[in-house]
Amino acid sequence: MILIADSGSTKTDWCVADAGNIICRVSTQGINPFHQDEQTISSIIENELLSVFKDPSLPTDTDSRTQNGEHTADVFPSIEHVCFYGSGCREECVPMMTRVLADAFPRAKKIEVHSDLLGAARAVCGVGEGVACILGTGANSCLYDGRRIVMNTPPLGYILGDEGSGAVLGRLFINALYKGSLPAAVLSDFERETGLTQADVIRCVYREPLANRFLASFAPFIHRHLSCPAVRAIVVDNFRQFFRRNVVQYGRPDLPVGAVGSIACHFSVELSEAARAEGFTMGRIVKSPMDGLVEYHSNH
């Protein structure tokens, strides 16, 4: 059996699979070895993951039972391969993350730690060439040759880059909202639904932590107002800038562009429109890479 992890800074999804069949899924808080130390990560794994695997007396739900109704404790000894994909899994962080997983799963014969970008590439491209993208709160992309990442345009974060991301989408929307580029009805709806004033938004962006998540949190509101041409234009232009400033650098308009992430999934129509306008063709678009990773590892 293999245990696959797809981890972001907010949440980590764990999936036990056997020969391509999903046995169980468990979610824990996010793990990021660039921002968290070894003790913190070990504690998360011990208290939120291993406690489910090892303690059959714990209450179970649909996520912590196998497809046959057996408790996840029954599958723990059978995990032979652990593959962790995560944000923050830079080269210098891999040894520490590998050590933590080896301590947590001493019976595992193989442990791998990779970036979330490679996970996205394997999920949407499999063993074929392609451009793979992550479009969520942040944005990233790479050129993938079917085995490894061969080129990456640096995303630079939501202040200097991250075109196509939820954070930049929120920033563009707020800019248009308060500079009079959107209908008054949209502004009225925004303030009524969110309970925020212009002063509140300014305070949250410039004085509160995690401004990128705050800006990205407006994506559902934006999605509900896509019938407004000006709002939709902001979405499409955000994606077009993503292609112009990131994907075009790979020089491979012949390859499909696959994408994972909530922004890619919920705005897939606008993303595909932007791709066509910039001379690209979208491939697989999924909210989570997990199903694609299970499929990939069932054959490798």
Short mmCIF file of N, CA and C in Angstrom, two decimals, residues 40-187:
data_model
loop_
_atom_site.label_atom_id
_atom_site.label_comp_id
_atom_site.label_asym_id
_atom_site.label_seq_id
_atom_site.Cartn_x
_atom_site.Cartn_y
_atom_site.Cartn_z
N THR A 40 7.33 20.46 15.22
CA THR A 40 5.95 20.84 14.89
C THR A 40 5.34 19.87 13.90
N ILE A 41 6.09 19.53 12.87
CA ILE A 41 5.58 18.61 11.85
C ILE A 41 5.34 17.23 12.43
N SER A 42 6.29 16.75 13.25
CA SER A 42 6.13 15.44 13.89
C SER A 42 4.88 15.41 14.76
N SER A 43 4.61 16.51 15.45
CA SER A 43 3.44 16.58 16.33
C SER A 43 2.16 16.51 15.52
N ILE A 44 2.11 17.20 14.39
CA ILE A 44 0.91 17.16 13.53
C ILE A 44 0.65 15.74 13.04
N ILE A 45 1.71 15.10 12.58
CA ILE A 45 1.56 13.74 12.05
C ILE A 45 1.13 12.77 13.15
N GLU A 46 1.75 12.90 14.32
CA GLU A 46 1.44 11.99 15.43
C GLU A 46 0.01 12.20 15.94
N ASN A 47 -0.36 13.44 16.14
CA ASN A 47 -1.64 13.73 16.80
C ASN A 47 -2.84 13.72 15.86
N GLU A 48 -2.63 14.02 14.58
CA GLU A 48 -3.76 14.14 13.67
C GLU A 48 -3.86 13.03 12.63
N LEU A 49 -2.73 12.37 12.35
CA LEU A 49 -2.75 11.30 11.35
C LEU A 49 -2.57 9.93 12.00
N LEU A 50 -1.48 9.74 12.72
CA LEU A 50 -1.21 8.43 13.31
C LEU A 50 -2.23 8.05 14.37
N SER A 51 -2.80 9.04 15.03
CA SER A 51 -3.83 8.73 16.03
C SER A 51 -5.03 8.06 15.39
N VAL A 52 -5.33 8.45 14.15
CA VAL A 52 -6.44 7.82 13.41
C VAL A 52 -6.05 6.42 12.96
N PHE A 53 -4.81 6.30 12.49
CA PHE A 53 -4.35 4.99 12.01
C PHE A 53 -4.21 3.96 13.13
N LYS A 54 -3.76 4.40 14.30
CA LYS A 54 -3.36 3.45 15.34
C LYS A 54 -4.42 3.15 16.39
N ASP A 55 -5.39 4.01 16.58
CA ASP A 55 -6.32 3.85 17.69
C ASP A 55 -7.70 3.42 17.21
N PRO A 56 -8.00 2.14 17.24
CA PRO A 56 -9.30 1.66 16.75
C PRO A 56 -10.47 2.10 17.62
N SER A 57 -10.21 2.66 18.81
CA SER A 57 -11.30 3.10 19.67
C SER A 57 -11.80 4.48 19.31
N LEU A 58 -11.05 5.20 18.45
CA LEU A 58 -11.46 6.54 18.07
C LEU A 58 -12.72 6.49 17.23
N PRO A 59 -13.60 7.49 17.38
CA PRO A 59 -14.78 7.57 16.51
C PRO A 59 -14.34 7.67 15.06
N THR A 60 -15.04 7.02 14.18
CA THR A 60 -14.68 7.04 12.77
C THR A 60 -15.76 7.73 11.95
N ASP A 61 -15.36 8.22 10.81
CA ASP A 61 -16.31 8.80 9.86
C ASP A 61 -15.99 8.23 8.50
N THR A 62 -16.64 8.74 7.46
CA THR A 62 -16.43 8.18 6.13
C THR A 62 -15.01 8.38 5.64
N ASP A 63 -14.31 9.40 6.15
CA ASP A 63 -12.95 9.64 5.71
C ASP A 63 -11.95 8.75 6.41
N SER A 64 -12.30 8.16 7.52
CA SER A 64 -11.35 7.36 8.26
C SER A 64 -11.71 5.87 8.28
N ARG A 65 -12.54 5.46 7.33
CA ARG A 65 -12.85 4.05 7.16
C ARG A 65 -12.45 3.61 5.75
N THR A 66 -12.05 2.38 5.63
CA THR A 66 -11.74 1.86 4.32
C THR A 66 -13.03 1.64 3.54
N GLN A 67 -12.88 1.35 2.27
CA GLN A 67 -14.06 1.12 1.45
C GLN A 67 -14.80 -0.14 1.88
N ASN A 68 -14.11 -1.03 2.58
CA ASN A 68 -14.75 -2.25 3.07
C ASN A 68 -15.32 -2.09 4.47
N GLY A 69 -15.25 -0.85 5.01
CA GLY A 69 -15.79 -0.61 6.32
C GLY A 69 -14.83 -0.89 7.45
N GLU A 70 -13.59 -1.29 7.13
CA GLU A 70 -12.60 -1.56 8.16
C GLU A 70 -12.00 -0.26 8.67
N HIS A 71 -11.56 -0.26 9.93
CA HIS A 71 -10.96 0.95 10.49
C HIS A 71 -9.59 1.18 9.89
N THR A 72 -9.19 2.44 9.83
CA THR A 72 -7.89 2.77 9.24
C THR A 72 -6.74 2.15 10.01
N ALA A 73 -6.95 1.80 11.29
CA ALA A 73 -5.87 1.16 12.05
C ALA A 73 -5.42 -0.13 11.37
N ASP A 74 -6.34 -0.78 10.65
CA ASP A 74 -6.01 -2.04 10.00
C ASP A 74 -5.07 -1.87 8.81
N VAL A 75 -5.04 -0.67 8.21
CA VAL A 75 -4.19 -0.48 7.04
C VAL A 75 -2.81 0.06 7.40
N PHE A 76 -2.64 0.57 8.61
CA PHE A 76 -1.38 1.20 8.99
C PHE A 76 -0.17 0.30 8.80
N PRO A 77 -0.20 -0.97 9.27
CA PRO A 77 0.99 -1.81 9.12
C PRO A 77 1.32 -2.16 7.68
N SER A 78 0.35 -1.98 6.78
CA SER A 78 0.55 -2.38 5.39
C SER A 78 1.12 -1.28 4.51
N ILE A 79 1.35 -0.09 5.06
CA ILE A 79 1.89 1.01 4.28
C ILE A 79 3.39 0.79 4.04
N GLU A 80 3.75 0.55 2.78
CA GLU A 80 5.14 0.27 2.42
C GLU A 80 5.81 1.44 1.71
N HIS A 81 5.01 2.36 1.20
CA HIS A 81 5.53 3.46 0.39
C HIS A 81 4.83 4.75 0.82
N VAL A 82 5.60 5.77 1.14
CA VAL A 82 5.04 7.07 1.51
C VAL A 82 5.57 8.10 0.52
N CYS A 83 4.65 8.84 -0.10
CA CYS A 83 5.05 9.88 -1.05
C CYS A 83 4.37 11.19 -0.65
N PHE A 84 5.17 12.15 -0.27
CA PHE A 84 4.68 13.43 0.25
C PHE A 84 4.95 14.53 -0.76
N TYR A 85 3.90 15.21 -1.21
CA TYR A 85 4.01 16.36 -2.10
C TYR A 85 3.55 17.59 -1.32
N GLY A 86 4.39 18.63 -1.26
CA GLY A 86 3.98 19.76 -0.47
C GLY A 86 4.60 21.08 -0.86
N SER A 87 3.88 22.15 -0.55
CA SER A 87 4.44 23.47 -0.68
C SER A 87 5.53 23.61 0.39
N GLY A 88 6.59 24.28 0.06
CA GLY A 88 7.69 24.42 1.01
C GLY A 88 8.69 23.28 0.97
N CYS A 89 8.46 22.29 0.12
CA CYS A 89 9.40 21.15 0.03
C CYS A 89 10.56 21.50 -0.90
N ARG A 90 11.31 22.51 -0.50
CA ARG A 90 12.49 22.89 -1.26
C ARG A 90 13.60 21.87 -1.00
N GLU A 91 14.61 21.92 -1.84
CA GLU A 91 15.68 20.92 -1.77
C GLU A 91 16.29 20.83 -0.38
N GLU A 92 16.51 21.97 0.25
CA GLU A 92 17.15 21.97 1.56
C GLU A 92 16.24 21.45 2.67
N CYS A 93 14.93 21.36 2.38
CA CYS A 93 13.97 20.89 3.40
C CYS A 93 13.65 19.41 3.27
N VAL A 94 14.05 18.80 2.16
CA VAL A 94 13.70 17.40 1.90
C VAL A 94 14.27 16.45 2.95
N PRO A 95 15.56 16.57 3.36
CA PRO A 95 16.09 15.62 4.35
C PRO A 95 15.30 15.62 5.66
N MET A 96 14.94 16.81 6.15
CA MET A 96 14.19 16.88 7.39
C MET A 96 12.82 16.24 7.25
N MET A 97 12.13 16.54 6.15
CA MET A 97 10.79 15.99 5.94
C MET A 97 10.86 14.47 5.77
N THR A 98 11.87 13.99 5.09
CA THR A 98 12.06 12.55 4.91
C THR A 98 12.29 11.88 6.25
N ARG A 99 13.08 12.50 7.10
CA ARG A 99 13.38 11.95 8.42
C ARG A 99 12.11 11.86 9.28
N VAL A 100 11.28 12.89 9.24
CA VAL A 100 10.03 12.88 10.00
C VAL A 100 9.12 11.73 9.54
N LEU A 101 9.01 11.56 8.25
CA LEU A 101 8.14 10.51 7.72
C LEU A 101 8.71 9.12 8.02
N ALA A 102 10.03 8.99 7.96
CA ALA A 102 10.66 7.70 8.28
C ALA A 102 10.42 7.33 9.74
N ASP A 103 10.45 8.29 10.63
CA ASP A 103 10.17 8.03 12.04
C ASP A 103 8.72 7.65 12.26
N ALA A 104 7.82 8.30 11.50
CA ALA A 104 6.39 8.04 11.66
C ALA A 104 5.98 6.70 11.05
N PHE A 105 6.66 6.30 9.98
CA PHE A 105 6.31 5.06 9.27
C PHE A 105 7.55 4.18 9.14
N PRO A 106 7.99 3.58 10.25
CA PRO A 106 9.24 2.82 10.25
C PRO A 106 9.21 1.57 9.38
N ARG A 107 8.02 1.08 9.04
CA ARG A 107 7.93 -0.11 8.20
C ARG A 107 7.94 0.20 6.71
N ALA A 108 7.84 1.48 6.38
CA ALA A 108 7.84 1.86 4.96
C ALA A 108 9.20 1.60 4.34
N LYS A 109 9.20 0.96 3.20
CA LYS A 109 10.44 0.64 2.50
C LYS A 109 10.92 1.78 1.60
N LYS A 110 9.99 2.68 1.27
CA LYS A 110 10.34 3.77 0.36
C LYS A 110 9.63 5.04 0.80
N ILE A 111 10.38 6.12 0.92
CA ILE A 111 9.81 7.41 1.29
C ILE A 111 10.30 8.46 0.30
N GLU A 112 9.36 9.20 -0.26
CA GLU A 112 9.68 10.26 -1.22
C GLU A 112 9.08 11.58 -0.74
N VAL A 113 9.82 12.67 -0.97
CA VAL A 113 9.33 14.01 -0.67
C VAL A 113 9.55 14.88 -1.90
N HIS A 114 8.48 15.46 -2.41
CA HIS A 114 8.56 16.26 -3.63
C HIS A 114 7.77 17.56 -3.46
N SER A 115 7.99 18.49 -4.36
CA SER A 115 7.26 19.75 -4.34
C SER A 115 5.82 19.54 -4.77
N ASP A 116 4.96 20.46 -4.35
CA ASP A 116 3.56 20.40 -4.78
C ASP A 116 3.45 20.60 -6.28
N LEU A 117 4.42 21.28 -6.87
CA LEU A 117 4.39 21.52 -8.31
C LEU A 117 4.61 20.23 -9.08
N LEU A 118 5.53 19.38 -8.62
CA LEU A 118 5.71 18.08 -9.26
C LEU A 118 4.47 17.23 -9.08
N GLY A 119 3.84 17.34 -7.91
CA GLY A 119 2.59 16.61 -7.70
C GLY A 119 1.52 17.04 -8.68
N ALA A 120 1.42 18.34 -8.91
CA ALA A 120 0.45 18.86 -9.88
C ALA A 120 0.76 18.33 -11.28
N ALA A 121 2.04 18.32 -11.63
CA ALA A 121 2.44 17.86 -12.97
C ALA A 121 2.11 16.39 -13.17
N ARG A 122 2.41 15.58 -12.17
CA ARG A 122 2.11 14.16 -12.28
C ARG A 122 0.60 13.92 -12.32
N ALA A 123 -0.15 14.76 -11.62
CA ALA A 123 -1.60 14.58 -11.56
C ALA A 123 -2.28 14.92 -12.88
N VAL A 124 -1.84 15.99 -13.53
CA VAL A 124 -2.54 16.44 -14.74
C VAL A 124 -1.87 15.99 -16.04
N CYS A 125 -0.59 15.61 -15.96
CA CYS A 125 0.12 15.20 -17.18
C CYS A 125 0.47 13.71 -17.19
N GLY A 126 0.49 13.08 -16.03
CA GLY A 126 0.88 11.67 -15.97
C GLY A 126 2.31 11.50 -16.41
N VAL A 127 2.53 10.71 -17.45
CA VAL A 127 3.88 10.49 -17.97
C VAL A 127 4.07 11.19 -19.31
N GLY A 128 3.15 12.10 -19.65
CA GLY A 128 3.27 12.83 -20.91
C GLY A 128 3.84 14.22 -20.70
N GLU A 129 4.35 14.80 -21.76
CA GLU A 129 4.84 16.17 -21.70
C GLU A 129 3.66 17.13 -21.50
N GLY A 130 3.92 18.22 -20.85
CA GLY A 130 2.89 19.22 -20.70
C GLY A 130 3.34 20.38 -19.84
N VAL A 131 2.50 21.39 -19.79
CA VAL A 131 2.69 22.50 -18.86
C VAL A 131 1.70 22.28 -17.73
N ALA A 132 2.20 22.32 -16.51
CA ALA A 132 1.35 22.10 -15.34
C ALA A 132 1.29 23.37 -14.50
N CYS A 133 0.12 23.66 -13.98
CA CYS A 133 -0.08 24.90 -13.23
C CYS A 133 -0.81 24.61 -11.92
N ILE A 134 -0.52 25.43 -10.93
CA ILE A 134 -1.28 25.47 -9.70
C ILE A 134 -1.92 26.85 -9.63
N LEU A 135 -3.24 26.88 -9.57
CA LEU A 135 -3.96 28.14 -9.51
C LEU A 135 -4.94 28.09 -8.34
N GLY A 136 -4.47 28.56 -7.20
CA GLY A 136 -5.28 28.63 -6.00
C GLY A 136 -5.12 30.00 -5.39
N THR A 137 -4.87 30.06 -4.10
CA THR A 137 -4.58 31.35 -3.48
C THR A 137 -3.36 31.98 -4.15
N GLY A 138 -2.35 31.15 -4.43
CA GLY A 138 -1.18 31.57 -5.19
C GLY A 138 -1.19 30.93 -6.55
N ALA A 139 -0.12 31.13 -7.30
CA ALA A 139 -0.03 30.56 -8.64
C ALA A 139 1.40 30.09 -8.90
N ASN A 140 1.52 29.03 -9.68
CA ASN A 140 2.83 28.54 -10.09
C ASN A 140 2.65 27.73 -11.36
N SER A 141 3.73 27.46 -12.04
CA SER A 141 3.65 26.70 -13.29
C SER A 141 5.00 26.06 -13.58
N CYS A 142 4.99 25.10 -14.48
CA CYS A 142 6.26 24.47 -14.88
C CYS A 142 6.10 23.79 -16.22
N LEU A 143 7.25 23.53 -16.84
CA LEU A 143 7.32 22.70 -18.03
C LEU A 143 7.76 21.32 -17.57
N TYR A 144 7.01 20.31 -17.94
CA TYR A 144 7.20 18.94 -17.43
C TYR A 144 7.43 18.01 -18.62
N ASP A 145 8.46 17.16 -18.52
CA ASP A 145 8.80 16.30 -19.66
C ASP A 145 8.26 14.88 -19.53
N GLY A 146 7.39 14.65 -18.56
CA GLY A 146 6.84 13.32 -18.35
C GLY A 146 7.51 12.59 -17.21
N ARG A 147 8.64 13.14 -16.74
CA ARG A 147 9.35 12.55 -15.60
C ARG A 147 9.72 13.59 -14.56
N ARG A 148 10.11 14.76 -15.01
CA ARG A 148 10.60 15.77 -14.08
C ARG A 148 10.27 17.17 -14.59
N ILE A 149 10.39 18.14 -13.70
CA ILE A 149 10.21 19.54 -14.07
C ILE A 149 11.50 20.03 -14.73
N VAL A 150 11.38 20.55 -15.94
CA VAL A 150 12.57 20.99 -16.66
C VAL A 150 12.70 22.51 -16.72
N MET A 151 11.62 23.22 -16.38
CA MET A 151 11.68 24.67 -16.37
C MET A 151 10.55 25.22 -15.50
N ASN A 152 10.85 26.28 -14.78
CA ASN A 152 9.85 26.91 -13.91
C ASN A 152 10.00 28.42 -13.97
N THR A 153 8.92 29.10 -14.34
CA THR A 153 8.91 30.56 -14.28
C THR A 153 8.63 30.97 -12.85
N PRO A 154 9.51 31.72 -12.20
CA PRO A 154 9.27 32.06 -10.79
C PRO A 154 8.00 32.87 -10.61
N PRO A 155 7.09 32.43 -9.73
CA PRO A 155 5.81 33.14 -9.56
C PRO A 155 5.95 34.49 -8.86
N LEU A 156 6.92 34.62 -7.94
CA LEU A 156 7.27 35.88 -7.27
C LEU A 156 6.28 36.37 -6.22
N GLY A 157 5.23 35.61 -5.95
CA GLY A 157 4.30 36.03 -4.90
C GLY A 157 3.29 37.05 -5.38
N TYR A 158 2.26 37.29 -4.56
CA TYR A 158 1.11 38.07 -5.03
C TYR A 158 1.41 39.57 -5.17
N ILE A 159 2.49 40.07 -4.56
CA ILE A 159 2.81 41.48 -4.71
C ILE A 159 3.59 41.71 -6.00
N LEU A 160 4.56 40.83 -6.28
CA LEU A 160 5.40 40.99 -7.46
C LEU A 160 4.95 40.17 -8.66
N GLY A 161 4.08 39.20 -8.43
CA GLY A 161 3.66 38.32 -9.53
C GLY A 161 2.38 37.60 -9.20
N ASP A 162 2.42 36.24 -9.29
CA ASP A 162 1.25 35.39 -9.00
C ASP A 162 0.05 35.69 -9.87
N GLU A 163 0.30 36.15 -11.09
CA GLU A 163 -0.80 36.35 -12.03
C GLU A 163 -1.62 35.06 -12.12
N GLY A 164 -2.94 35.19 -12.22
CA GLY A 164 -3.81 34.03 -12.31
C GLY A 164 -4.28 33.49 -10.98
N SER A 165 -3.69 33.95 -9.90
CA SER A 165 -4.03 33.43 -8.58
C SER A 165 -5.29 34.07 -8.01
N GLY A 166 -5.80 33.45 -6.94
CA GLY A 166 -6.94 34.02 -6.25
C GLY A 166 -6.60 35.33 -5.56
N ALA A 167 -5.37 35.44 -5.04
CA ALA A 167 -4.96 36.67 -4.37
C ALA A 167 -4.91 37.84 -5.34
N VAL A 168 -4.34 37.61 -6.52
CA VAL A 168 -4.27 38.68 -7.52
C VAL A 168 -5.66 38.99 -8.07
N LEU A 169 -6.48 37.96 -8.24
CA LEU A 169 -7.86 38.20 -8.68
C LEU A 169 -8.58 39.10 -7.69
N GLY A 170 -8.42 38.82 -6.39
CA GLY A 170 -9.04 39.65 -5.38
C GLY A 170 -8.51 41.08 -5.40
N ARG A 171 -7.21 41.22 -5.60
CA ARG A 171 -6.60 42.55 -5.65
C ARG A 171 -7.14 43.35 -6.84
N LEU A 172 -7.22 42.71 -8.00
CA LEU A 172 -7.73 43.39 -9.19
C LEU A 172 -9.20 43.78 -9.02
N PHE A 173 -9.96 42.88 -8.40
CA PHE A 173 -11.38 43.13 -8.19
C PHE A 173 -11.58 44.31 -7.23
N ILE A 174 -10.87 44.31 -6.11
CA ILE A 174 -11.00 45.39 -5.14
C ILE A 174 -10.58 46.73 -5.75
N ASN A 175 -9.54 46.71 -6.54
CA ASN A 175 -9.09 47.92 -7.22
C ASN A 175 -10.19 48.48 -8.10
N ALA A 176 -10.78 47.61 -8.91
CA ALA A 176 -11.86 48.04 -9.81
C ALA A 176 -13.10 48.47 -9.04
N LEU A 177 -13.37 47.78 -7.95
CA LEU A 177 -14.57 48.05 -7.15
C LEU A 177 -14.55 49.47 -6.58
N TYR A 178 -13.42 49.84 -5.99
CA TYR A 178 -13.36 51.12 -5.30
C TYR A 178 -12.84 52.27 -6.17
N LYS A 179 -12.41 51.96 -7.39
CA LYS A 179 -12.01 53.03 -8.30
C LYS A 179 -13.08 53.30 -9.35
N GLY A 180 -14.26 52.71 -9.15
CA GLY A 180 -15.41 53.03 -9.98
C GLY A 180 -15.48 52.33 -11.31
N SER A 181 -14.73 51.24 -11.47
CA SER A 181 -14.76 50.52 -12.75
C SER A 181 -15.87 49.48 -12.82
N LEU A 182 -16.53 49.24 -11.71
CA LEU A 182 -17.61 48.25 -11.67
C LEU A 182 -18.93 48.94 -11.35
N PRO A 183 -20.05 48.36 -11.75
CA PRO A 183 -21.35 48.96 -11.47
C PRO A 183 -21.58 49.16 -9.98
N ALA A 184 -22.34 50.20 -9.65
CA ALA A 184 -22.65 50.50 -8.25
C ALA A 184 -23.36 49.33 -7.57
N ALA A 185 -24.13 48.57 -8.34
CA ALA A 185 -24.86 47.44 -7.78
C ALA A 185 -23.90 46.38 -7.25
N VAL A 186 -22.76 46.20 -7.90
CA VAL A 186 -21.77 45.22 -7.45
C VAL A 186 -21.16 45.66 -6.13
N LEU A 187 -20.85 46.95 -6.04
CA LEU A 187 -20.32 47.49 -4.79
C LEU A 187 -21.33 47.32 -3.65
#
